[in-house]
mmCIF file of C-alpha atoms and ligand atoms in Angstrom:
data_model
loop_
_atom_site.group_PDB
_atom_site.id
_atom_site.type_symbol
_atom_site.label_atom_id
_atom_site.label_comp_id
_atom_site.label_asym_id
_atom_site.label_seq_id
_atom_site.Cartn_x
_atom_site.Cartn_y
_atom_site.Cartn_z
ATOM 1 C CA UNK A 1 -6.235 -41.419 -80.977
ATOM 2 C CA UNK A 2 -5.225 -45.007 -80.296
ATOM 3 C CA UNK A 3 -5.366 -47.765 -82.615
ATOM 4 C CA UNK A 4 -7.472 -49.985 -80.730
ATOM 5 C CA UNK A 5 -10.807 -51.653 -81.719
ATOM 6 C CA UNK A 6 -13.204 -51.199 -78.695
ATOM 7 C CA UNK A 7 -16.119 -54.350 -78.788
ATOM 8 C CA UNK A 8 -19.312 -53.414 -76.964
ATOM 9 C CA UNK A 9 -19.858 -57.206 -75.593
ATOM 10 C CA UNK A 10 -23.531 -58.441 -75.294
ATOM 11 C CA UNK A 11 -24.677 -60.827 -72.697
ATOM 12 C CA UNK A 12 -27.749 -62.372 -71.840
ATOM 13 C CA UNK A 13 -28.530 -64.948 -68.851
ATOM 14 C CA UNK A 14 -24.954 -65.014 -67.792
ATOM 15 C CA UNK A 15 -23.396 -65.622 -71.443
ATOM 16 C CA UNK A 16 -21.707 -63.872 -74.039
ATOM 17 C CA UNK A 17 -23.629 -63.701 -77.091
ATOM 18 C CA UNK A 18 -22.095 -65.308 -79.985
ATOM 19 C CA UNK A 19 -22.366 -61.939 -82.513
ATOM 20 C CA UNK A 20 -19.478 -60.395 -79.813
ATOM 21 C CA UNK A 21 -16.852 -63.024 -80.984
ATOM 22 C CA UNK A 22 -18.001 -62.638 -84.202
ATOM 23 C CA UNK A 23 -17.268 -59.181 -83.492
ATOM 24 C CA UNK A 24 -14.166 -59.542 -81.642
ATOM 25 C CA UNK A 25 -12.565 -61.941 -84.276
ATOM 26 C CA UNK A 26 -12.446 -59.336 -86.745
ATOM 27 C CA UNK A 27 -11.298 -56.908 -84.338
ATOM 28 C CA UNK A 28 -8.117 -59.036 -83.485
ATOM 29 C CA UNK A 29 -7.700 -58.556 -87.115
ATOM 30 C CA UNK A 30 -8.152 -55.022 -87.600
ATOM 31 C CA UNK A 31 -6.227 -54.122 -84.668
ATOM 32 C CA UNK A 32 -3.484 -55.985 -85.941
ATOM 33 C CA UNK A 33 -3.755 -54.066 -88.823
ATOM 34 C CA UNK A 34 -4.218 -50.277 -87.118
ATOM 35 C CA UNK A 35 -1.386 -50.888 -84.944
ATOM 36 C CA UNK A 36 -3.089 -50.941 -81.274
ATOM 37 C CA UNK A 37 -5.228 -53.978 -79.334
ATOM 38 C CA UNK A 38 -9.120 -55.525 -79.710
ATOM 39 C CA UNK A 39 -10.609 -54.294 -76.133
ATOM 40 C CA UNK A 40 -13.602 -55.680 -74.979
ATOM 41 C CA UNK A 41 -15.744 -53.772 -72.844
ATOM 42 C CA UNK A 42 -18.401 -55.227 -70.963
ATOM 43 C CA UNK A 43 -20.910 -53.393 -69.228
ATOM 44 C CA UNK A 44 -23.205 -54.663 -66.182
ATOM 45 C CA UNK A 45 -23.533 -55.428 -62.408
ATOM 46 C CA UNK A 46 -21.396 -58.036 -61.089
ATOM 47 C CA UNK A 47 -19.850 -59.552 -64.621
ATOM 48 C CA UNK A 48 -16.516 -59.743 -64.298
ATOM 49 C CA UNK A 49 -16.635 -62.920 -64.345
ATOM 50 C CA UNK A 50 -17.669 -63.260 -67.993
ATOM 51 C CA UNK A 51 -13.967 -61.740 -68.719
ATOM 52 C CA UNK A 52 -13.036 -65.197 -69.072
ATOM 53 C CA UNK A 53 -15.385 -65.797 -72.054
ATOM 54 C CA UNK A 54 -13.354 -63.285 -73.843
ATOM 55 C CA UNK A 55 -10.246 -64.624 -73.905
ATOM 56 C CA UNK A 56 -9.524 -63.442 -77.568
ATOM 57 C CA UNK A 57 -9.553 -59.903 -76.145
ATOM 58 C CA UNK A 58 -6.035 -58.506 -75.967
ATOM 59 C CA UNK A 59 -7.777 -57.182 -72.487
ATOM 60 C CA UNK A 60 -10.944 -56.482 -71.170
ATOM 61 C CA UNK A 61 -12.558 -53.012 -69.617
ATOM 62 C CA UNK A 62 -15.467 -54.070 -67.087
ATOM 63 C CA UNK A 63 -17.551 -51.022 -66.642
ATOM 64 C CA UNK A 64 -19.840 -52.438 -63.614
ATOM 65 C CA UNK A 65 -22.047 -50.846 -61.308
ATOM 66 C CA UNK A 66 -25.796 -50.525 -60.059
ATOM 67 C CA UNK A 67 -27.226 -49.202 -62.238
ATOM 68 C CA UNK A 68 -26.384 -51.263 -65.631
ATOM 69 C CA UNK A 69 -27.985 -54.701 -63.717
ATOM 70 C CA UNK A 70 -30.323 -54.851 -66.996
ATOM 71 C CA UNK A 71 -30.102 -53.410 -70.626
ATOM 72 C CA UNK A 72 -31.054 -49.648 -70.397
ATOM 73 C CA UNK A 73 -29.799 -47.429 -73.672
ATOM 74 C CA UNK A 74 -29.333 -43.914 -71.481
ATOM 75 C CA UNK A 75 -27.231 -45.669 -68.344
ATOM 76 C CA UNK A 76 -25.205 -47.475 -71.153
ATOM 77 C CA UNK A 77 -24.778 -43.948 -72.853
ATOM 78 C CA UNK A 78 -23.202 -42.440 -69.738
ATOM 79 C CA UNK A 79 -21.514 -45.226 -68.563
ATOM 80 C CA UNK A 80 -19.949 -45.554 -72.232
ATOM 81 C CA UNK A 81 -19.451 -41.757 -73.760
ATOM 82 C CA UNK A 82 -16.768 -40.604 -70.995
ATOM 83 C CA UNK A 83 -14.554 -43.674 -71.387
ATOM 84 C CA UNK A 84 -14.724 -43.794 -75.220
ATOM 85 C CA UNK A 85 -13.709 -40.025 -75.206
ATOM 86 C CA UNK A 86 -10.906 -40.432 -73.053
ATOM 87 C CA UNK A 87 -9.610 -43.462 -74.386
ATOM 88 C CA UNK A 88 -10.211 -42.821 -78.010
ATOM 89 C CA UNK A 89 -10.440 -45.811 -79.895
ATOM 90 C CA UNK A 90 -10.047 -45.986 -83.292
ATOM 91 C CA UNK A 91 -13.449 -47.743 -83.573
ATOM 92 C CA UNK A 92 -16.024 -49.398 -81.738
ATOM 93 C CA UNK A 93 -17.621 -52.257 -82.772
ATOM 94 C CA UNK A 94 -21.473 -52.844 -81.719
ATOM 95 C CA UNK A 95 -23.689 -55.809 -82.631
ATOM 96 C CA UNK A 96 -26.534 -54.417 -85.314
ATOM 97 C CA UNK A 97 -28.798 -55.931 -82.544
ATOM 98 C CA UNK A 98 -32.009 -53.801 -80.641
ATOM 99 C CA UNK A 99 -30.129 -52.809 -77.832
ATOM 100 C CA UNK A 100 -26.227 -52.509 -80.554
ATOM 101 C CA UNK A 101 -28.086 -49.954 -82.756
ATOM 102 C CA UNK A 102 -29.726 -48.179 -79.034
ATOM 103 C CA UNK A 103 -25.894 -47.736 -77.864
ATOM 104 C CA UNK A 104 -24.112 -46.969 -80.876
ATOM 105 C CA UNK A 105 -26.604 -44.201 -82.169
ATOM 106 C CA UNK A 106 -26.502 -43.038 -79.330
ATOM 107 C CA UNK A 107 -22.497 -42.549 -78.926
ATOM 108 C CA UNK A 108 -22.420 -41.383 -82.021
ATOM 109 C CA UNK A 109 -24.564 -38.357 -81.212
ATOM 110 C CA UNK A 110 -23.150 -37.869 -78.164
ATOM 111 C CA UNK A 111 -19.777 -38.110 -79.520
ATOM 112 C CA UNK A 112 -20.112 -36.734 -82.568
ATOM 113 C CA UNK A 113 -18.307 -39.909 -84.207
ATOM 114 C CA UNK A 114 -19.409 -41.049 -87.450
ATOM 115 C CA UNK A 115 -21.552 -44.442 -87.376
ATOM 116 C CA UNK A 116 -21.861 -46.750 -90.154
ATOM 117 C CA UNK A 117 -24.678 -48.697 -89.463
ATOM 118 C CA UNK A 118 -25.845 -52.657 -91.047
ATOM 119 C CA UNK A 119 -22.397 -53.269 -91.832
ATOM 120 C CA UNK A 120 -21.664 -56.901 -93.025
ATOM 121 C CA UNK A 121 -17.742 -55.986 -93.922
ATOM 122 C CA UNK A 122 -15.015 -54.243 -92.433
ATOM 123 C CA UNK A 123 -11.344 -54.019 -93.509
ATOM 124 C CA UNK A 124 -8.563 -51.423 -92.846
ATOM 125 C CA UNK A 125 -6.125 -50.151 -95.577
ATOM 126 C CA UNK A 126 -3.668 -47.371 -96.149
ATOM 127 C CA UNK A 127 -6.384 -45.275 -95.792
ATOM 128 C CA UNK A 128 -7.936 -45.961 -93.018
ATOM 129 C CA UNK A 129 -11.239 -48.717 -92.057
ATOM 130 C CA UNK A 130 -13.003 -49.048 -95.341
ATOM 131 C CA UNK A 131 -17.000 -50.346 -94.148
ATOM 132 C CA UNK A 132 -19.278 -52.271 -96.458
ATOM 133 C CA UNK A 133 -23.146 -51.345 -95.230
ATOM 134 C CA UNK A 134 -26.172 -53.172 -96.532
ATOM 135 C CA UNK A 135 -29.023 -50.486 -97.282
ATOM 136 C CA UNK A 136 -32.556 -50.345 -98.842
ATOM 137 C CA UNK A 137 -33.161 -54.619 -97.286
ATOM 138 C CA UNK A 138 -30.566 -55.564 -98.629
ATOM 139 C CA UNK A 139 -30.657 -54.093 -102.774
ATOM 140 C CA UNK A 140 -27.362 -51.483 -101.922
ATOM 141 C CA UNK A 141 -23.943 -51.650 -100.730
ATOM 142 C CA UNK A 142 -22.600 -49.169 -99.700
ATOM 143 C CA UNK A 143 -18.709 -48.713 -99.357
ATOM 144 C CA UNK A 144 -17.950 -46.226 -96.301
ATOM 145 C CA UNK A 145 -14.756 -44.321 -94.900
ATOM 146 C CA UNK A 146 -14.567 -41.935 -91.917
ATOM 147 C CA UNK A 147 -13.323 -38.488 -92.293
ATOM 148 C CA UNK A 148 -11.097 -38.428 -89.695
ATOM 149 C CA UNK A 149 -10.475 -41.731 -89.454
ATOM 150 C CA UNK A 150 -12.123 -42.994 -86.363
ATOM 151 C CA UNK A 151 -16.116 -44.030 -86.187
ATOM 152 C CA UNK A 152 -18.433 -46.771 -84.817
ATOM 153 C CA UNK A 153 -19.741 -49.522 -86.886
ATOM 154 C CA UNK A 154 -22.863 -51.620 -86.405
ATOM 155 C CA UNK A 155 -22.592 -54.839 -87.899
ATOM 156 C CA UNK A 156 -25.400 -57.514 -88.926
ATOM 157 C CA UNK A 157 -24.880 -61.156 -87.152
ATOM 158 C CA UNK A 158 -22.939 -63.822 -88.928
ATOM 159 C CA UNK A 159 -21.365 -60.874 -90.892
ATOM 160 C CA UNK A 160 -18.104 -62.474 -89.254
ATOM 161 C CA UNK A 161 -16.929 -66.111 -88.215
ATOM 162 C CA UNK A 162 -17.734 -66.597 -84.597
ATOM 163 C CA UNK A 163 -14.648 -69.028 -84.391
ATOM 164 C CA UNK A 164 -12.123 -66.961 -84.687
ATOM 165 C CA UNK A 165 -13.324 -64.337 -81.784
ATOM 166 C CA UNK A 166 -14.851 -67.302 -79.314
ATOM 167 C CA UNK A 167 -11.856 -68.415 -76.521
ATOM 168 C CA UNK A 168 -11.793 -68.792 -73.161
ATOM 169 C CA UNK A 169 -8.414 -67.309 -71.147
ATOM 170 C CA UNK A 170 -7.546 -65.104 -68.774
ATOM 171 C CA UNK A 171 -6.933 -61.445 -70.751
ATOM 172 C CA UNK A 172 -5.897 -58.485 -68.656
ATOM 173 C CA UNK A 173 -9.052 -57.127 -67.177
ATOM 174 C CA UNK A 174 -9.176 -53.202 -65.877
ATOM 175 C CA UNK A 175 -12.431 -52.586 -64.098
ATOM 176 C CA UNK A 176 -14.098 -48.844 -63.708
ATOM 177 C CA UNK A 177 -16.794 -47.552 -62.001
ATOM 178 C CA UNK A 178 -19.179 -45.788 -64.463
ATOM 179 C CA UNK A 179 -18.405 -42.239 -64.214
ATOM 180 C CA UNK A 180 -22.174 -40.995 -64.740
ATOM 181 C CA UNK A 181 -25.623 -42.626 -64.872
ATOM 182 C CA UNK A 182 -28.894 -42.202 -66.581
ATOM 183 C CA UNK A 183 -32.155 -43.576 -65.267
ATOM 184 C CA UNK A 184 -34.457 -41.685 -67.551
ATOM 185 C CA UNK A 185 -35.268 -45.181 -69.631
ATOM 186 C CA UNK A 186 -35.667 -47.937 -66.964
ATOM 187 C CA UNK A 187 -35.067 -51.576 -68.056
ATOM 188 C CA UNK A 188 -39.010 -53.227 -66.909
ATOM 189 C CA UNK A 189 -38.928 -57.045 -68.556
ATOM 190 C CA UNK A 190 -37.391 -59.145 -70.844
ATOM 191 C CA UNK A 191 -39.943 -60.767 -73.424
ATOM 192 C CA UNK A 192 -39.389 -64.016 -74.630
ATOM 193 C CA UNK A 193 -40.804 -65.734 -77.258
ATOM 194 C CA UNK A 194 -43.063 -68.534 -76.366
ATOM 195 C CA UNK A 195 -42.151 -72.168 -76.724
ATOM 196 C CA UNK A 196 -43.754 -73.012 -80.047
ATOM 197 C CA UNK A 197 -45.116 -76.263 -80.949
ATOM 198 C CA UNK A 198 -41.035 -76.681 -82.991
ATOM 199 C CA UNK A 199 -38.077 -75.028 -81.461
ATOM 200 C CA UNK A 200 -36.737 -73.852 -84.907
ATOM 201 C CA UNK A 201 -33.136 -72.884 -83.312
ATOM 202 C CA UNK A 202 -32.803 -76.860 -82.468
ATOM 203 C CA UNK A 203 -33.830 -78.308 -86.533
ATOM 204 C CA UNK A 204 -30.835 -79.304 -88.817
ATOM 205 C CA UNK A 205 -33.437 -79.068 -91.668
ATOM 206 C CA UNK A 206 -35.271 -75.529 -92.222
ATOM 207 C CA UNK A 207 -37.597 -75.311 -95.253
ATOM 208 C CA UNK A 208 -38.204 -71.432 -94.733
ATOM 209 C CA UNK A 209 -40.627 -70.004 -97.049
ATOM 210 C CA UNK A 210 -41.339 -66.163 -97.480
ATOM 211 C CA UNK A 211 -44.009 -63.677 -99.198
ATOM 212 C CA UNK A 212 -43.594 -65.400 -102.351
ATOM 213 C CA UNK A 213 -45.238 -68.465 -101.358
ATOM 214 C CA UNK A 214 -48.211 -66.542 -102.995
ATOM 215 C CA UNK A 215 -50.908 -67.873 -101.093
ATOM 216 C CA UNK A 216 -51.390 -69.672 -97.514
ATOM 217 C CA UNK A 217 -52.886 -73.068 -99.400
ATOM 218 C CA UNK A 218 -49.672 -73.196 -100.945
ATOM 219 C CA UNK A 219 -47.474 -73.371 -97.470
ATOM 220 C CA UNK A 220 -48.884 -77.821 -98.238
ATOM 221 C CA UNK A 221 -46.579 -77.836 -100.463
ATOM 222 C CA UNK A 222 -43.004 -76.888 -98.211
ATOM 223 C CA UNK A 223 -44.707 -79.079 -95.576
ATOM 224 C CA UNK A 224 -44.723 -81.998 -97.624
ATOM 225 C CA UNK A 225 -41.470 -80.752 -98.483
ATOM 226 C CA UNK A 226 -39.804 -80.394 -94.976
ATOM 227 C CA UNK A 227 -41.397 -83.805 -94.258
ATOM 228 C CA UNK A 228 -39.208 -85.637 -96.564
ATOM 229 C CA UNK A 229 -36.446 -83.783 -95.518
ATOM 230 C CA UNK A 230 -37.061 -84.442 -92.146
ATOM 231 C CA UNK A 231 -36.790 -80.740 -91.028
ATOM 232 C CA UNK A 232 -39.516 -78.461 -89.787
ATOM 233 C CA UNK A 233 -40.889 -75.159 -91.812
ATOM 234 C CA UNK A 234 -39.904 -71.819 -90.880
ATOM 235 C CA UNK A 235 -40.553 -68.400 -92.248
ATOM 236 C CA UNK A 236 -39.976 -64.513 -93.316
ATOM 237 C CA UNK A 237 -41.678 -62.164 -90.693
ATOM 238 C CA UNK A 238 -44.753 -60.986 -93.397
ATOM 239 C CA UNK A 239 -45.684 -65.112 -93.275
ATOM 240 C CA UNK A 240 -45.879 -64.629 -89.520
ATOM 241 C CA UNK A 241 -47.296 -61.191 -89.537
ATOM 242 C CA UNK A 242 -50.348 -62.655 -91.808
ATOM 243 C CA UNK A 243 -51.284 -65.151 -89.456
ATOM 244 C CA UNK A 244 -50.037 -67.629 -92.175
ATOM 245 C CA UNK A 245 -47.355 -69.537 -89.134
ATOM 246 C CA UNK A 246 -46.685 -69.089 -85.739
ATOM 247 C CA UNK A 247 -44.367 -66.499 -84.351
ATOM 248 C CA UNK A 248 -42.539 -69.056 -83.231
ATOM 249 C CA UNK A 249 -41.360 -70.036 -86.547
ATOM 250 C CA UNK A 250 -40.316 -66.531 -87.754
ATOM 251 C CA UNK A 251 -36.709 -66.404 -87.902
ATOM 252 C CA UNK A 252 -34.509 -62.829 -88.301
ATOM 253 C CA UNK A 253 -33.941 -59.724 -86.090
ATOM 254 C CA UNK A 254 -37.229 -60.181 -84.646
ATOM 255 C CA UNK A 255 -37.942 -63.403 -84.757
ATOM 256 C CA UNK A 256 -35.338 -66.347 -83.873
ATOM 257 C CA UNK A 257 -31.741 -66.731 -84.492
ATOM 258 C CA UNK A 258 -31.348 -70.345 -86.371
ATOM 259 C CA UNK A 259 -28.086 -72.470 -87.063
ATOM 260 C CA UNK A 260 -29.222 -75.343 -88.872
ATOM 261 C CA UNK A 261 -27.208 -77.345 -91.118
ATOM 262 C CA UNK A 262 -29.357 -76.766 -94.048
ATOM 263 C CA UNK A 263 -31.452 -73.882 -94.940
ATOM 264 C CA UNK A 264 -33.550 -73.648 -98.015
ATOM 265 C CA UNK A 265 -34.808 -69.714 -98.820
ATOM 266 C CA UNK A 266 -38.037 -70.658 -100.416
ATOM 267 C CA UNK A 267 -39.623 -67.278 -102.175
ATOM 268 C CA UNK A 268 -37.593 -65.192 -99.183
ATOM 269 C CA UNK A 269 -35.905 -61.987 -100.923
ATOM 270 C CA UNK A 270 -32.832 -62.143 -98.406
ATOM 271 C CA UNK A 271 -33.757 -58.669 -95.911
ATOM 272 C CA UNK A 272 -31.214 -57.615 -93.442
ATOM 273 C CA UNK A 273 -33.614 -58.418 -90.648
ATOM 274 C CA UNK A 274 -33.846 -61.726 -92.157
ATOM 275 C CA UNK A 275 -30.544 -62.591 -93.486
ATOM 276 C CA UNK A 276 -29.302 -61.461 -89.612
ATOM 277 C CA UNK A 277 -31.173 -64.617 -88.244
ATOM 278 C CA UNK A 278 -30.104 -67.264 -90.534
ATOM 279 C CA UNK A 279 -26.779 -66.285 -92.462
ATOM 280 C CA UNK A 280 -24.519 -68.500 -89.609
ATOM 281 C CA UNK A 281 -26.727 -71.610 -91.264
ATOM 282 C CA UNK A 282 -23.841 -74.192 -92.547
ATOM 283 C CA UNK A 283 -25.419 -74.624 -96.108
ATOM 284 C CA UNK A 284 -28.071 -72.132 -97.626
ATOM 285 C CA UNK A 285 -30.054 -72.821 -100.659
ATOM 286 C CA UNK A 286 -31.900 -70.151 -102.214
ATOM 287 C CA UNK A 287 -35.057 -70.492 -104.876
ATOM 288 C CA UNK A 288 -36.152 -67.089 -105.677
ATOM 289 C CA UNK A 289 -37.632 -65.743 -109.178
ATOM 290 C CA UNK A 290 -35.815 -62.689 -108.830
ATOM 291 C CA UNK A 291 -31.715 -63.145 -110.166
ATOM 292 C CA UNK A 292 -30.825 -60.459 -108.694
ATOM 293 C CA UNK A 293 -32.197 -60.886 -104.364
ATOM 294 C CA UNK A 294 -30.305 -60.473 -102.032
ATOM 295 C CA UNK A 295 -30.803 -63.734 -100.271
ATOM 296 C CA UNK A 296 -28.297 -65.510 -103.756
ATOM 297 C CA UNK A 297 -25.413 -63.328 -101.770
ATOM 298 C CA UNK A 298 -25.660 -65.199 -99.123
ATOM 299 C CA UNK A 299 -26.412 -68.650 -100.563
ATOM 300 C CA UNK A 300 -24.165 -71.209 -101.351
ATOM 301 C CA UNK A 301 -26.439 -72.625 -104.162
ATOM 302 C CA UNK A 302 -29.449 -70.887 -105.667
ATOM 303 C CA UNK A 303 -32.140 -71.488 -108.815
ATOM 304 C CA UNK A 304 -33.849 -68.804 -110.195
ATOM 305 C CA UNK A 305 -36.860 -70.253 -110.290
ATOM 306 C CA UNK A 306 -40.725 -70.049 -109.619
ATOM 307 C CA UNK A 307 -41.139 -72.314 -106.298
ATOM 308 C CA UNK A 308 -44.479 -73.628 -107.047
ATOM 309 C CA UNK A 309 -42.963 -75.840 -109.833
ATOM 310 C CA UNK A 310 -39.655 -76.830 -107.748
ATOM 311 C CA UNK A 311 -41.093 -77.399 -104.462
ATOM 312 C CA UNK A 312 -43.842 -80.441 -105.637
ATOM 313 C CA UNK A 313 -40.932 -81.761 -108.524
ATOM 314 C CA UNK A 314 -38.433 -81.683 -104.941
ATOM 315 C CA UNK A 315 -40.589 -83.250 -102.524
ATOM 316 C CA UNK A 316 -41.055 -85.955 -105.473
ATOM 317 C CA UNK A 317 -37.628 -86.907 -106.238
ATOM 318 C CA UNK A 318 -36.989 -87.507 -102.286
ATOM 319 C CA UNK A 319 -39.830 -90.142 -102.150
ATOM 320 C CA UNK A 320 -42.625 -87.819 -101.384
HETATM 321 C C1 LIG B 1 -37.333 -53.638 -87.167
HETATM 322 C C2 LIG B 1 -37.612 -54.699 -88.205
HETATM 323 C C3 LIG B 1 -37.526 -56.012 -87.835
HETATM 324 C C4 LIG B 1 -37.743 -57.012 -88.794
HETATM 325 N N1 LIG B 1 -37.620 -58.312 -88.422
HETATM 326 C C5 LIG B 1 -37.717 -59.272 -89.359
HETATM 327 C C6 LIG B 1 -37.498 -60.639 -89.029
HETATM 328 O O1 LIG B 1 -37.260 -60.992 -87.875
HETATM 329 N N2 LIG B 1 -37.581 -61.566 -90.028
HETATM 330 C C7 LIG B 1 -37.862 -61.229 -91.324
HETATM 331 O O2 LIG B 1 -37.928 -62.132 -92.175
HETATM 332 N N3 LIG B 1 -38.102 -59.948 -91.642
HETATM 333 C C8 LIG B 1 -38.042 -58.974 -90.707
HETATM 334 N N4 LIG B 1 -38.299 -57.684 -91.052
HETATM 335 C C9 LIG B 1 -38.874 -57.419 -92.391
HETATM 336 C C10 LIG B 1 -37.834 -57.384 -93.495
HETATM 337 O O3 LIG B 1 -37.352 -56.065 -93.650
HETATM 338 C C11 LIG B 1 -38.476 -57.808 -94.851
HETATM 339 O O4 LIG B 1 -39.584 -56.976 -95.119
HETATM 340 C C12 LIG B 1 -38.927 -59.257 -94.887
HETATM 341 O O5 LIG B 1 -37.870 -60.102 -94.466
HETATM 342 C C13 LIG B 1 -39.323 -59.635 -96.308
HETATM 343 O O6 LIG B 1 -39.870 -60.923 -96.291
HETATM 344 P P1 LIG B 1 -39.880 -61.802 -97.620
HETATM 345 O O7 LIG B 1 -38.485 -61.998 -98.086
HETATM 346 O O8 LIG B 1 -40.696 -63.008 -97.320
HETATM 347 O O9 LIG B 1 -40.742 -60.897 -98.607
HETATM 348 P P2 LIG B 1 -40.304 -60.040 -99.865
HETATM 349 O O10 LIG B 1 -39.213 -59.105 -99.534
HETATM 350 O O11 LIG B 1 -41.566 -59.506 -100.432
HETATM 351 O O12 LIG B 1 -39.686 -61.111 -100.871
HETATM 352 C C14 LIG B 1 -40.418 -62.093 -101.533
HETATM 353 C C15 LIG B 1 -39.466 -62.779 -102.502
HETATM 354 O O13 LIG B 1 -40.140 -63.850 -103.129
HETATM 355 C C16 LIG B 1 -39.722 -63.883 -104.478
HETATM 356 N N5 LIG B 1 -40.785 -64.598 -105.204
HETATM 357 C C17 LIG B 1 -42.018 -64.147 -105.519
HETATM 358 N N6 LIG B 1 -42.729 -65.107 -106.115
HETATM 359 C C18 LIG B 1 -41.916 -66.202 -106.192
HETATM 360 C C19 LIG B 1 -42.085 -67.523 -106.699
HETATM 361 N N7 LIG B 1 -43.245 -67.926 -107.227
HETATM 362 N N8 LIG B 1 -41.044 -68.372 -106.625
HETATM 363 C C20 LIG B 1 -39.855 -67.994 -106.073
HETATM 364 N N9 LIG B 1 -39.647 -66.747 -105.574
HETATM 365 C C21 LIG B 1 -40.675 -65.875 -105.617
HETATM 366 C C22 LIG B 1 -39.529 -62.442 -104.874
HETATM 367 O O14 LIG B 1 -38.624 -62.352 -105.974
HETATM 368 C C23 LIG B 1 -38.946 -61.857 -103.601
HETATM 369 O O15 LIG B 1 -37.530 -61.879 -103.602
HETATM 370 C C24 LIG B 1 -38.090 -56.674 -90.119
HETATM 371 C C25 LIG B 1 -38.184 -55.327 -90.470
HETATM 372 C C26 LIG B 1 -37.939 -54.345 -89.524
HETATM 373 C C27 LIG B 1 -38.021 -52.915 -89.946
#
């Protein structure tokens, strides 16, 4: 076993996604810590050239051929298992994204490595990577070793600081030809979602309001509140899922990924799904009834309190 911290890098459109140098930040760490190198390994047709994106890798494995032009989990799963057996890294890092928990389940079977999966910490110690998992939406943590050691962790965006994982550079870059491919899942489209009437990922303000809203009549009241503000209203997927706002507003694992510099949790109880599309926001405010939701470990100032009297006594002390 080496001590190296493998990163499975995501790309999209020609770009590296910014959970892998949130990923490969900590790995710099943790391999510094285990002894060996963070190795990024990027998988596709023709990508090389995105080596350069990764300059915070100690070095960079391109596995490129044919047949991993698009996203497909069973050609990543071939391409992937013989070259993480070989080379044995002490772990491999994955994005907790559709196609991160695809791969790394995946591995893990095939493998038969231990994966930790929803992971929003990850140290090493004497004894070995220590994983901190967020189960049950968010109401558990759960503190994880390996037996043996080595294992693959899937971890929630904005678990990690992008910053320290995002450089350009020139890093070492070994390319191999995937020794084995899989076409039994074929890669057909990419769906986007549509251009809404806001493009939540470009607001500075998000008034985001969940189930606890109560009732659609009362979504006048965040409006009036984002109005003041100057920001636009987002949402929890069940607001979306009732009609209640527009896809296009939802923001989490399946909705949209938002960095504003303010986001206020209105009546949202802090999900994984949810917290994965909003915890990079610069300053989070939570109101929730509950003490004890998830969304106040994430926030940098909360009130426990019922919405429906903060929201109107808010948008009234701004000039509303
Ligand atoms: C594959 C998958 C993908 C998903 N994708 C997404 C996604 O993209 N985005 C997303 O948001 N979810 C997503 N989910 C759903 C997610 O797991 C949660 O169910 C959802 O985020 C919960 O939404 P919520 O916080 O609005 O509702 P709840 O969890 O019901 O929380 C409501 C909160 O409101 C509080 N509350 C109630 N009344 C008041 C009041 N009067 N004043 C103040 N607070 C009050 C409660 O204490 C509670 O904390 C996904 C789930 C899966 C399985």
């Amino acid at each position: 076993m080496s001590g190296d911290v493998f990163v499975i890098a995501e790309h999209r459109d020609g770009a590296i996604i910014d959970t892998t140098y949130e990923l490969l930040g900590r790995a710099k760490a943790l391999a510094g810590a285990s002894g060996g190198e963070a190795v990024a390994v990027l998988l596709g047709s023709a990508v090389a050239g995105l080596a350069g994106s990764l300059g915070a890798a100690a070095r960079v494995i391109v596995v490129d051929g044919p047949g991993l032009a698009s996203f497909s989990p069973s050609a990543y799963q071939a391409a992937l298992v013989p070259l993480v057996r070989e080379r044995q890294p002490a772990l491999v890092l994955v994005a907790n994204s559709g196609s991160g928990m695809d791969v790394a389940a995946g591995l893990s079977a095939a493998l038969d490595l231990p994966l930790a999966a929803y992971a929003i910490d990850l140290t090493v110690d004497a004894n070995g990577p220590l994983v901190t998992c967020q189960l049950y939406a968010g109401k558990i943590l759960a503190k994880v070793r390996f037996t043996g050691g080595r294992g693959i962790v899937t971890v929630v965006a904005g678990s990690f600081p992008a910053d320290a994982g995002a450089a350009g550079g020139s890093p070492p870059v070994e390319t191999v030809v995937p020794a084995a491919t899989d076409e039994r899942i074929r890669f057909v489209d990419l769906l986007r979602p549509e251009a809404g009437d806001v493009d939540i990922t470009r607001e500075t303000v998000l008034v985001s309001v969940g189930r606890g809203i109560g009732e659609q009549e009362n979504l006048e009241l965040v409006e009036a509140l984002a109005a003041v503000l100057g920001g636009a209203v987002s949402s929890s997927r069940p607001i979306a899922d009732a009609g209640w706002l527009p896809r296009t507003r939802q923001v989490g694992k399946s909705g949209l990924k938002v960095k504003p510099k303010v986001y206020l949790a209105l009546g949202i109880s802090g999900a994984p799904e949810h917290l994965e599309g909003m915890r990079s926001a610069e300053l989070i405010i939570a109101i929730n009834s509950d003490a004890r939701a998830p969304i106040f470990s994430v926030a940098h100032f909360g009130a426990v309190a019922d919405l429906l009297d903060v929201v109107p006594a808010l948008t009234a002390r701004l000039g509303g």
